Short mmCIF file of C-alpha atoms in Angstrom, two decimals:
data_model
loop_
_atom_site.label_atom_id
_atom_site.label_comp_id
_atom_site.label_asym_id
_atom_site.label_seq_id
_atom_site.Cartn_x
_atom_site.Cartn_y
_atom_site.Cartn_z
CA MET A 1 45.49 21.69 -4.30
CA SER A 2 45.90 20.54 -7.80
CA LYS A 3 49.26 21.06 -8.48
CA GLU A 4 50.30 17.61 -7.95
CA LYS A 5 47.74 16.17 -10.32
CA SER A 6 48.77 15.34 -13.84
CA GLU A 7 46.14 15.54 -16.63
CA ASN A 8 46.07 11.63 -17.12
CA GLU A 9 44.97 10.87 -13.54
CA SER A 10 41.34 10.90 -12.27
CA SER A 11 40.26 11.84 -8.79
CA THR A 12 39.46 8.12 -8.09
CA SER A 13 40.54 5.23 -10.29
CA THR A 14 39.38 1.91 -8.54
CA GLU A 15 36.14 1.74 -10.71
CA THR A 16 36.01 0.50 -14.39
CA LEU A 17 35.00 3.47 -17.06
CA LEU A 18 32.68 3.18 -19.67
CA LEU A 19 35.97 3.28 -22.11
CA PRO A 20 39.61 3.27 -21.30
CA GLN A 21 40.76 6.51 -19.60
CA ASP A 22 43.36 6.89 -22.57
CA VAL A 23 40.76 6.97 -25.15
CA LEU A 24 38.51 9.58 -23.41
CA LEU A 25 41.62 11.74 -22.48
CA SER A 26 43.01 11.48 -26.35
CA ALA A 27 39.54 12.26 -27.67
CA GLY A 28 39.72 15.53 -24.97
CA VAL A 29 36.09 15.00 -23.54
CA HIS A 30 37.86 16.57 -20.47
CA ILE A 31 38.88 19.69 -21.98
CA GLY A 32 36.80 22.66 -20.68
CA THR A 33 37.38 26.26 -21.35
CA ARG A 34 38.98 29.23 -19.52
CA ILE A 35 35.74 30.19 -17.92
CA LYS A 36 34.38 28.38 -15.01
CA THR A 37 31.03 28.87 -13.90
CA LYS A 38 30.00 28.19 -10.12
CA ASP A 39 27.43 25.31 -11.19
CA MET A 40 30.23 23.59 -12.80
CA GLU A 41 32.71 23.47 -9.94
CA PRO A 42 31.87 20.18 -8.40
CA PHE A 43 32.64 18.65 -12.03
CA ILE A 44 36.20 20.22 -12.23
CA TYR A 45 39.02 18.45 -11.58
CA LYS A 46 41.74 21.23 -11.95
CA VAL A 47 42.81 24.05 -13.77
CA ARG A 48 45.75 23.75 -16.12
CA SER A 49 48.89 26.21 -15.70
CA ASP A 50 47.43 27.84 -19.20
CA GLY A 51 44.20 28.83 -17.35
CA LEU A 52 42.09 26.00 -18.82
CA PHE A 53 39.64 24.16 -16.67
CA VAL A 54 39.76 20.47 -17.02
CA LEU A 55 36.75 17.99 -16.07
CA ASP A 56 36.88 15.17 -14.01
CA ILE A 57 36.57 12.09 -16.01
CA LYS A 58 34.95 9.88 -13.37
CA LYS A 59 32.42 12.30 -13.14
CA ILE A 60 31.89 12.49 -16.81
CA ASP A 61 31.56 8.66 -16.88
CA GLU A 62 29.21 8.51 -13.81
CA ARG A 63 26.77 11.08 -15.32
CA ILE A 64 26.41 9.31 -18.78
CA ARG A 65 25.32 6.27 -16.48
CA ILE A 66 22.97 8.08 -14.53
CA ALA A 67 21.64 10.14 -17.86
CA THR A 68 21.17 7.21 -19.54
CA LYS A 69 19.22 5.43 -16.91
CA PHE A 70 16.81 8.52 -17.01
CA LEU A 71 16.34 8.16 -20.92
CA SER A 72 16.07 4.58 -20.99
CA ARG A 73 12.50 5.28 -19.27
CA PHE A 74 11.21 7.31 -22.38
CA ASP A 75 9.73 5.74 -25.39
CA PRO A 76 12.83 6.31 -27.86
CA PRO A 77 10.97 8.73 -30.50
CA LYS A 78 9.61 10.81 -27.55
CA ILE A 79 13.46 11.96 -26.87
CA VAL A 80 14.38 14.84 -28.82
CA ALA A 81 18.27 15.49 -29.45
CA THR A 82 19.31 18.90 -30.43
CA ALA A 83 22.44 19.84 -32.22
CA VAL A 84 22.67 23.43 -33.41
CA ARG A 85 26.81 23.70 -33.63
CA LEU A 86 28.40 21.83 -36.48
CA TYR A 87 30.48 19.48 -34.64
CA ALA A 88 27.28 18.29 -32.64
CA ARG A 89 25.34 17.45 -35.78
CA GLU A 90 26.71 14.23 -37.05
CA PRO A 91 27.02 12.98 -33.45
CA VAL A 92 23.36 13.61 -32.71
CA ARG A 93 22.27 12.21 -36.00
CA LYS A 94 24.06 9.09 -35.36
CA PHE A 95 22.72 8.89 -31.67
CA CYS A 96 19.29 9.34 -33.06
CA GLU A 97 19.94 6.65 -35.64
CA ILE A 98 20.96 3.94 -33.29
CA THR A 99 18.40 4.85 -30.44
CA GLY A 100 15.33 5.80 -31.91
CA ALA A 101 15.23 9.43 -30.87
CA THR A 102 13.96 12.47 -32.85
CA PRO A 103 17.04 14.52 -34.07
CA VAL A 104 16.71 18.29 -34.43
CA ILE A 105 19.66 19.24 -36.34
CA GLY A 106 20.73 22.97 -36.87
CA ARG A 107 18.52 25.85 -36.04
CA PHE A 108 15.96 25.16 -33.86
CA ILE A 109 12.78 26.65 -35.20
CA PRO A 110 10.87 28.78 -32.69
CA GLY A 111 7.55 27.41 -32.28
CA LEU A 112 8.54 23.76 -33.02
CA LEU A 113 7.48 22.59 -29.44
CA SER A 114 5.51 25.36 -28.37
CA ASN A 115 3.15 26.72 -31.08
CA PRO A 116 0.24 24.39 -31.44
CA TYR A 117 -0.52 25.89 -34.69
CA TYR A 118 2.98 25.15 -36.24
CA PRO A 119 2.42 22.12 -38.65
CA GLY A 120 5.55 20.44 -38.25
CA ARG A 121 5.20 20.58 -34.42
CA ILE A 122 6.71 17.58 -32.41
CA GLU A 123 5.85 16.68 -28.75
CA PRO A 124 8.83 14.93 -27.26
CA ASP A 125 8.65 14.00 -23.45
CA VAL A 126 12.23 14.75 -22.75
CA MET A 127 15.12 16.44 -24.62
CA LEU A 128 18.79 16.15 -24.75
CA VAL A 129 20.68 19.17 -25.82
CA SER A 130 24.49 19.71 -26.99
CA ASP A 131 24.84 22.75 -25.35
CA PRO A 132 22.77 24.92 -23.29
CA ARG A 133 23.98 28.32 -24.70
CA ALA A 134 23.99 27.14 -28.75
CA ASP A 135 20.82 25.12 -27.97
CA SER A 136 19.20 28.14 -26.06
CA GLN A 137 15.99 28.18 -28.21
CA ALA A 138 15.21 24.38 -27.44
CA VAL A 139 15.92 24.87 -23.89
CA LYS A 140 13.52 27.78 -23.72
CA GLU A 141 10.88 25.80 -25.41
CA ALA A 142 11.27 22.54 -23.66
CA THR A 143 11.02 24.52 -20.51
CA SER A 144 7.69 26.35 -21.68
CA ILE A 145 6.27 23.08 -22.25
CA GLY A 146 7.37 21.57 -19.14
CA ILE A 147 9.68 18.48 -20.40
CA PRO A 148 12.91 17.53 -18.51
CA ILE A 149 16.14 18.77 -20.08
CA VAL A 150 19.48 16.43 -20.21
CA ALA A 151 22.16 18.60 -21.12
CA LEU A 152 25.80 18.14 -22.19
CA CYS A 153 27.50 21.10 -20.15
CA SER A 154 31.41 22.36 -20.17
CA THR A 155 32.97 24.32 -17.61
CA ASP A 156 31.46 27.68 -18.86
CA ASN A 157 27.78 26.13 -19.02
CA ASP A 158 25.37 27.15 -16.32
CA PHE A 159 22.38 25.47 -15.19
CA THR A 160 19.40 27.31 -15.50
CA ASN A 161 16.47 25.05 -16.63
CA ILE A 162 18.50 21.99 -16.78
CA ASP A 163 17.39 18.95 -14.94
CA LEU A 164 20.23 16.68 -15.72
CA VAL A 165 23.74 17.71 -16.44
CA ILE A 166 26.31 15.55 -18.29
CA PRO A 167 29.69 17.46 -18.01
CA THR A 168 31.89 17.46 -20.89
CA ASN A 169 33.76 19.17 -23.65
CA ASN A 170 30.66 20.07 -25.66
CA LYS A 171 32.59 21.94 -28.39
CA GLY A 172 35.32 19.61 -29.58
CA ARG A 173 34.79 17.56 -32.71
CA ARG A 174 36.23 14.21 -31.26
CA ALA A 175 34.96 14.61 -28.15
CA LEU A 176 31.26 15.16 -28.91
CA ALA A 177 31.66 11.99 -31.15
CA VAL A 178 32.88 10.00 -28.10
CA ILE A 179 30.13 11.35 -25.89
CA TYR A 180 27.54 10.64 -28.00
CA TRP A 181 28.82 7.15 -29.10
CA LEU A 182 28.68 6.68 -25.50
CA LEU A 183 25.42 7.89 -24.68
CA ALA A 184 23.87 5.52 -27.58
CA ARG A 185 25.65 2.48 -26.49
CA GLN A 186 24.87 2.92 -22.73
CA LEU A 187 21.15 3.76 -23.50
CA LEU A 188 20.86 0.57 -25.47
CA ARG A 189 22.41 -1.35 -22.72
CA GLU A 190 19.89 0.30 -19.99
CA ARG A 191 17.22 -0.72 -22.10
CA ASN A 192 18.63 -4.21 -22.71
CA GLU A 193 18.63 -3.93 -26.24
CA ILE A 194 21.96 -5.36 -26.39
CA PRO A 195 23.92 -7.04 -23.50
CA PRO A 196 25.37 -5.07 -20.39
CA ASP A 197 28.83 -5.37 -22.34
CA GLY A 198 27.18 -5.21 -25.51
CA ASP A 199 28.26 -2.91 -28.57
CA ILE A 200 26.43 -1.18 -31.20
CA PRO A 201 27.08 -1.60 -35.08
CA LEU A 202 28.70 2.18 -35.49
CA SER A 203 32.40 2.97 -34.57
CA ILE A 204 33.20 6.49 -32.77
CA GLU A 205 34.59 7.39 -35.97
CA ASP A 206 31.21 7.16 -37.69
CA PHE A 207 30.00 9.62 -34.94
CA GLU A 208 32.48 12.07 -36.08
CA VAL A 209 31.60 15.05 -38.22
CA LYS A 210 33.73 14.95 -41.52
CA LEU A 211 35.57 17.99 -41.81
CA THR A 212 34.65 18.25 -45.51
CA GLU A 213 30.96 18.66 -44.21
CA ARG A 214 32.02 22.11 -43.51
CA PHE A 215 32.05 23.21 -46.71
CA HIS A 216 28.68 21.43 -47.58
CA HIS A 217 25.14 22.17 -46.86
CA ARG A 218 23.12 19.01 -45.71
CA MET B 1 8.51 41.41 -11.66
CA SER B 2 6.76 39.03 -9.38
CA LYS B 3 4.76 41.89 -7.75
CA GLU B 4 1.46 40.44 -9.29
CA LYS B 5 1.89 37.08 -8.26
CA SER B 6 -0.42 35.74 -5.42
CA GLU B 7 0.89 32.90 -3.53
CA ASN B 8 -1.82 30.74 -4.93
CA GLU B 9 -0.81 30.77 -8.50
CA SER B 10 1.83 28.46 -10.31
CA SER B 11 3.99 29.96 -13.16
CA THR B 12 2.04 27.80 -15.62
CA SER B 13 -1.14 26.23 -14.64
CA THR B 14 -2.50 24.07 -17.71
CA GLU B 15 -1.03 20.74 -16.74
CA THR B 16 -2.35 18.29 -14.09
CA LEU B 17 -0.29 18.29 -10.87
CA LEU B 18 0.19 15.03 -8.89
CA LEU B 19 -1.64 16.75 -6.28
CA PRO B 20 -4.53 19.18 -6.40
CA GLN B 21 -2.48 22.48 -5.93
CA ASP B 22 -4.36 23.53 -2.71
CA VAL B 23 -3.20 20.65 -1.07
CA LEU B 24 0.35 21.19 -1.78
CA LEU B 25 0.20 24.81 -1.15
CA SER B 26 -1.68 24.00 2.36
CA ALA B 27 1.14 21.92 3.29
CA GLY B 28 4.01 24.61 2.58
CA VAL B 29 5.86 22.37 -0.09
CA HIS B 30 6.56 25.70 -1.57
CA ILE B 31 7.74 27.35 1.32
CA GLY B 32 11.56 28.19 1.42
CA THR B 33 13.67 29.99 3.81
CA ARG B 34 14.94 33.81 3.75
CA ILE B 35 18.24 32.43 1.99
CA LYS B 36 18.41 31.96 -1.79
CA THR B 37 21.35 30.18 -3.35
CA LYS B 38 22.32 30.74 -6.98
CA ASP B 39 21.72 27.02 -7.57
CA MET B 40 18.19 27.05 -6.27
CA GLU B 41 17.32 30.43 -8.57
CA PRO B 42 15.57 28.52 -11.19
CA PHE B 43 13.25 26.74 -8.83
CA ILE B 44 12.07 30.06 -7.22
CA TYR B 45 8.57 31.40 -8.22
CA LYS B 46 8.92 34.84 -6.17
CA VAL B 47 9.93 36.44 -2.76
CA ARG B 48 7.38 37.28 -0.39
CA SER B 49 7.10 40.47 1.03
CA ASP B 50 8.56 39.25 4.21
CA GLY B 51 11.68 38.20 2.70
CA LEU B 52 10.61 34.39 2.38
CA PHE B 53 11.55 32.62 -1.03
CA VAL B 54 8.91 30.63 -2.33
CA LEU B 55 9.42 27.66 -4.68
CA ASP B 56 7.38 27.09 -8.13
CA ILE B 57 4.82 24.50 -7.32
CA LYS B 58 5.03 23.22 -11.05
CA LYS B 59 8.53 22.78 -10.63
CA ILE B 60 8.24 20.49 -7.55
CA ASP B 61 5.81 18.44 -9.29
CA GLU B 62 7.91 18.06 -12.40
CA ARG B 63 11.07 17.27 -10.54
CA ILE B 64 9.16 14.31 -8.48
CA ARG B 65 8.32 12.98 -12.00
CA ILE B 66 11.83 13.13 -13.13
CA ALA B 67 13.46 11.67 -9.93
CA THR B 68 10.97 8.94 -9.52
CA LYS B 69 11.39 8.03 -13.18
CA PHE B 70 15.41 7.72 -12.32
CA LEU B 71 14.82 6.06 -9.29
CA SER B 72 12.44 3.39 -10.82
CA ARG B 73 15.64 2.00 -12.66
CA PHE B 74 17.18 0.48 -9.60
CA ASP B 75 16.64 -2.48 -7.42
CA PRO B 76 14.24 -1.23 -4.36
CA PRO B 77 16.71 -2.16 -1.36
CA LYS B 78 19.65 -0.81 -3.57
CA ILE B 79 18.04 2.63 -3.13
CA VAL B 80 19.15 4.26 0.49
CA ALA B 81 16.92 6.86 1.92
CA THR B 82 18.39 9.03 4.61
CA ALA B 83 16.79 11.20 7.33
CA VAL B 84 18.84 12.99 9.80
CA ARG B 85 16.50 15.71 10.71
CA LEU B 86 13.44 14.79 12.94
CA TYR B 87 10.64 15.62 10.71
CA ALA B 88 11.91 13.52 7.72
CA ARG B 89 12.23 10.39 9.90
CA GLU B 90 8.80 9.11 9.76
CA PRO B 91 8.43 10.24 6.17
CA VAL B 92 11.67 8.27 4.83
CA ARG B 93 10.56 5.19 7.17
CA LYS B 94 7.29 5.09 5.51
CA PHE B 95 8.72 5.82 1.97
CA CYS B 96 10.89 2.77 2.46
CA GLU B 97 8.14 0.61 3.76
CA ILE B 98 6.20 1.19 0.79
CA THR B 99 8.92 1.10 -1.94
CA GLY B 100 11.20 -1.37 -0.53
CA ALA B 101 14.19 1.07 -0.09
CA THR B 102 16.65 0.96 2.59
CA PRO B 103 16.22 3.69 5.18
CA VAL B 104 19.05 5.19 7.01
CA ILE B 105 17.17 7.05 9.92
CA GLY B 106 19.24 9.58 12.37
CA ARG B 107 22.82 10.04 12.51
CA PHE B 108 24.46 8.95 9.54
CA ILE B 109 27.42 6.58 10.87
CA PRO B 110 30.84 7.35 9.27
CA GLY B 111 31.74 4.55 7.19
CA LEU B 112 28.27 3.10 6.49
CA LEU B 113 29.08 2.97 2.93
CA SER B 114 32.80 3.61 2.70
CA ASN B 115 34.43 1.70 5.24
CA PRO B 116 35.11 -1.90 3.85
CA TYR B 117 35.55 -3.13 7.59
CA TYR B 118 32.31 -1.70 9.00
CA PRO B 119 30.38 -4.87 9.85
CA GLY B 120 26.97 -2.98 9.02
CA ARG B 121 28.06 -1.52 5.75
CA ILE B 122 25.53 -1.36 3.21
CA GLU B 123 26.31 -0.97 -0.69
CA PRO B 124 23.50 0.88 -2.31
CA ASP B 125 23.45 2.03 -5.96
CA VAL B 126 21.59 5.17 -5.55
CA MET B 127 20.95 7.56 -2.72
CA LEU B 128 17.66 9.89 -1.74
CA VAL B 129 18.76 12.44 1.01
CA SER B 130 16.52 14.66 2.76
CA ASP B 131 18.52 17.66 2.92
CA PRO B 132 22.17 17.91 1.67
CA ARG B 133 23.21 20.03 4.64
CA ALA B 134 21.66 18.06 7.40
CA ASP B 135 22.53 14.87 5.51
CA SER B 136 26.06 15.94 4.65
CA GLN B 137 27.90 12.93 5.69
CA ALA B 138 25.72 10.79 3.74
CA VAL B 139 26.32 12.98 0.72
CA LYS B 140 30.20 12.81 1.61
CA GLU B 141 30.14 8.83 1.62
CA ALA B 142 27.91 8.66 -1.37
CA THR B 143 30.14 10.65 -3.20
CA SER B 144 33.37 9.03 -2.38
CA ILE B 145 31.59 5.53 -3.50
CA GLY B 146 30.48 7.14 -6.54
CA ILE B 147 27.03 6.79 -6.34
CA PRO B 148 24.22 9.21 -7.69
CA ILE B 149 22.47 11.39 -5.13
CA VAL B 150 18.97 12.70 -5.46
CA ALA B 151 18.19 15.34 -2.85
CA LEU B 152 15.28 17.35 -1.65
CA CYS B 153 16.82 20.87 -1.77
CA SER B 154 15.18 24.17 -0.51
CA THR B 155 15.97 27.70 -1.29
CA ASP B 156 19.01 27.70 0.88
CA ASN B 157 20.72 24.74 -0.48
CA ASP B 158 23.70 24.37 -3.03
CA PHE B 159 23.95 21.39 -5.48
CA THR B 160 27.28 20.17 -4.93
CA ASN B 161 27.66 16.37 -5.27
CA ILE B 162 24.02 16.46 -6.03
CA ASP B 163 22.82 14.84 -9.61
CA LEU B 164 19.14 15.36 -9.22
CA VAL B 165 17.33 18.03 -7.19
CA ILE B 166 14.05 18.11 -6.26
CA PRO B 167 13.07 21.52 -5.10
CA THR B 168 10.53 21.71 -1.99
CA ASN B 169 10.49 22.66 1.51
CA ASN B 170 12.68 20.02 3.18
CA LYS B 171 12.09 21.20 6.84
CA GLY B 172 8.36 21.22 7.52
CA ARG B 173 6.58 18.31 9.17
CA ARG B 174 3.56 18.25 6.82
CA ALA B 175 5.36 18.78 3.82
CA LEU B 176 8.08 16.33 4.30
CA ALA B 177 5.11 14.23 4.65
CA VAL B 178 3.41 15.26 1.50
CA ILE B 179 6.67 14.87 -0.75
CA TYR B 180 7.68 11.37 0.47
CA TRP B 181 4.08 10.49 -0.01
CA LEU B 182 4.22 11.51 -3.43
CA LEU B 183 7.58 10.16 -3.98
CA ALA B 184 6.58 6.63 -2.86
CA ARG B 185 3.35 6.69 -5.00
CA GLN B 186 5.06 7.98 -8.10
CA LEU B 187 7.85 5.44 -7.84
CA LEU B 188 5.52 2.64 -7.45
CA ARG B 189 3.37 4.13 -10.51
CA GLU B 190 6.79 4.32 -12.52
CA ARG B 191 7.51 0.67 -11.66
CA ASN B 192 4.10 -0.10 -12.80
CA GLU B 193 3.37 -1.87 -9.42
CA ILE B 194 0.37 0.22 -9.32
CA PRO B 195 -1.75 1.48 -12.23
CA PRO B 196 -0.81 5.12 -13.55
CA ASP B 197 -3.58 6.67 -11.43
CA GLY B 198 -3.30 4.06 -8.56
CA ASP B 199 -2.89 4.89 -4.95
CA ILE B 200 -0.60 3.37 -2.02
CA PRO B 201 -2.03 1.86 1.09
CA LEU B 202 -1.02 4.77 3.53
CA SER B 203 -2.37 8.35 3.73
CA ILE B 204 -0.45 11.60 3.78
CA GLU B 205 -1.30 11.48 7.67
CA ASP B 206 0.58 8.23 8.08
CA PHE B 207 3.70 9.70 6.66
CA GLU B 208 3.70 12.60 9.02
CA VAL B 209 5.95 12.58 12.26
CA LYS B 210 3.67 12.49 15.14
CA LEU B 211 4.41 15.48 17.29
CA THR B 212 4.73 13.17 20.76
CA GLU B 213 7.59 11.51 18.91
CA ARG B 214 9.83 14.52 19.88
CA PHE B 215 9.67 13.12 23.33
CA HIS B 216 10.76 9.69 22.88
CA HIS B 217 13.81 7.81 21.60
CA ARG B 218 12.95 5.18 18.95
#
């Protein structure tokens, strides 16, 4: 069924993407894993001959638009964005800088949302997670306090407790930078803080984790 | 695991619901079917001794809020609401009357969205479907033109091509009236057309299919 498809086509191609397709493809936002969950099936474009499942670029683009429309309805600081994994940290930090969302970087401390006696407790109205598996504690707490969850999901994630899925490579360094940069820009566009074709003052590179960071604690 | 749960409790109970729990329960919005899909598992509260799967009232309420937040971002006439099944027709008609959405009642004519040569073609930006299975033609066309789909889903639906799920009994006459009434009211609240605790000028009864309608063609 997908035999004829090359990696550089999308399932449909007439509409304009938020970023040129070659930028998205070269960042590998469409690259999944060798595991495919049933939940993610509708977002999968094909399986490569080496067994890697590949996401549909068009659907990634669509869901970024949908998610930001939804997020634009919330008070900026009431959006909490989480990043346990290293490569998600700088993207989430920059996303929050640009959009006014509240970052939770690194380990998600149990009780941060759910323990009324925890002094640093925050009370967000919506959560954006980088990976439901890596950020499982965040998902658990958001679920327990009943706030909606938007999640970046790769081919191996399932949707339990996730309200809105953004299919994407949620593990790659460059892919995460591109996705959070796109989410930040689109969110400001949806809020009318910048024009519909406006840009943000940071580049995709600014959103990327610098490789030296691996050796520091920040 | 769910042995101790009575039908009249929700999984959590501290928050305020959009309608009193007894109103929701007596309308049967939580009543599913004897089939459970894996997709719907997170929304299922328990299985009754007669094998009927029951939805979590709290999650129904949460998703109505999420879906209306999302829908409130669209130009009212650019929201298309579909109802193939009889019991969904009057609720959808009234929902559209109140919210300015565009109704497609009864059979969904192939090409209505996707055929550029079809004279009655409409060009919505988002779709609300009453049941992804009964409204499968609508889902197919919305998917082909790439607009987001919000769907009422019961325990037996799967999420293929659905962007945002509202778990609910999507077959009962009274349940559908209650859900579309709630969606209409919440959508106007989200748009600030009525105050946060404001009401709409129609009652739940007004949203119900009258049983005599079964014998007419309208």
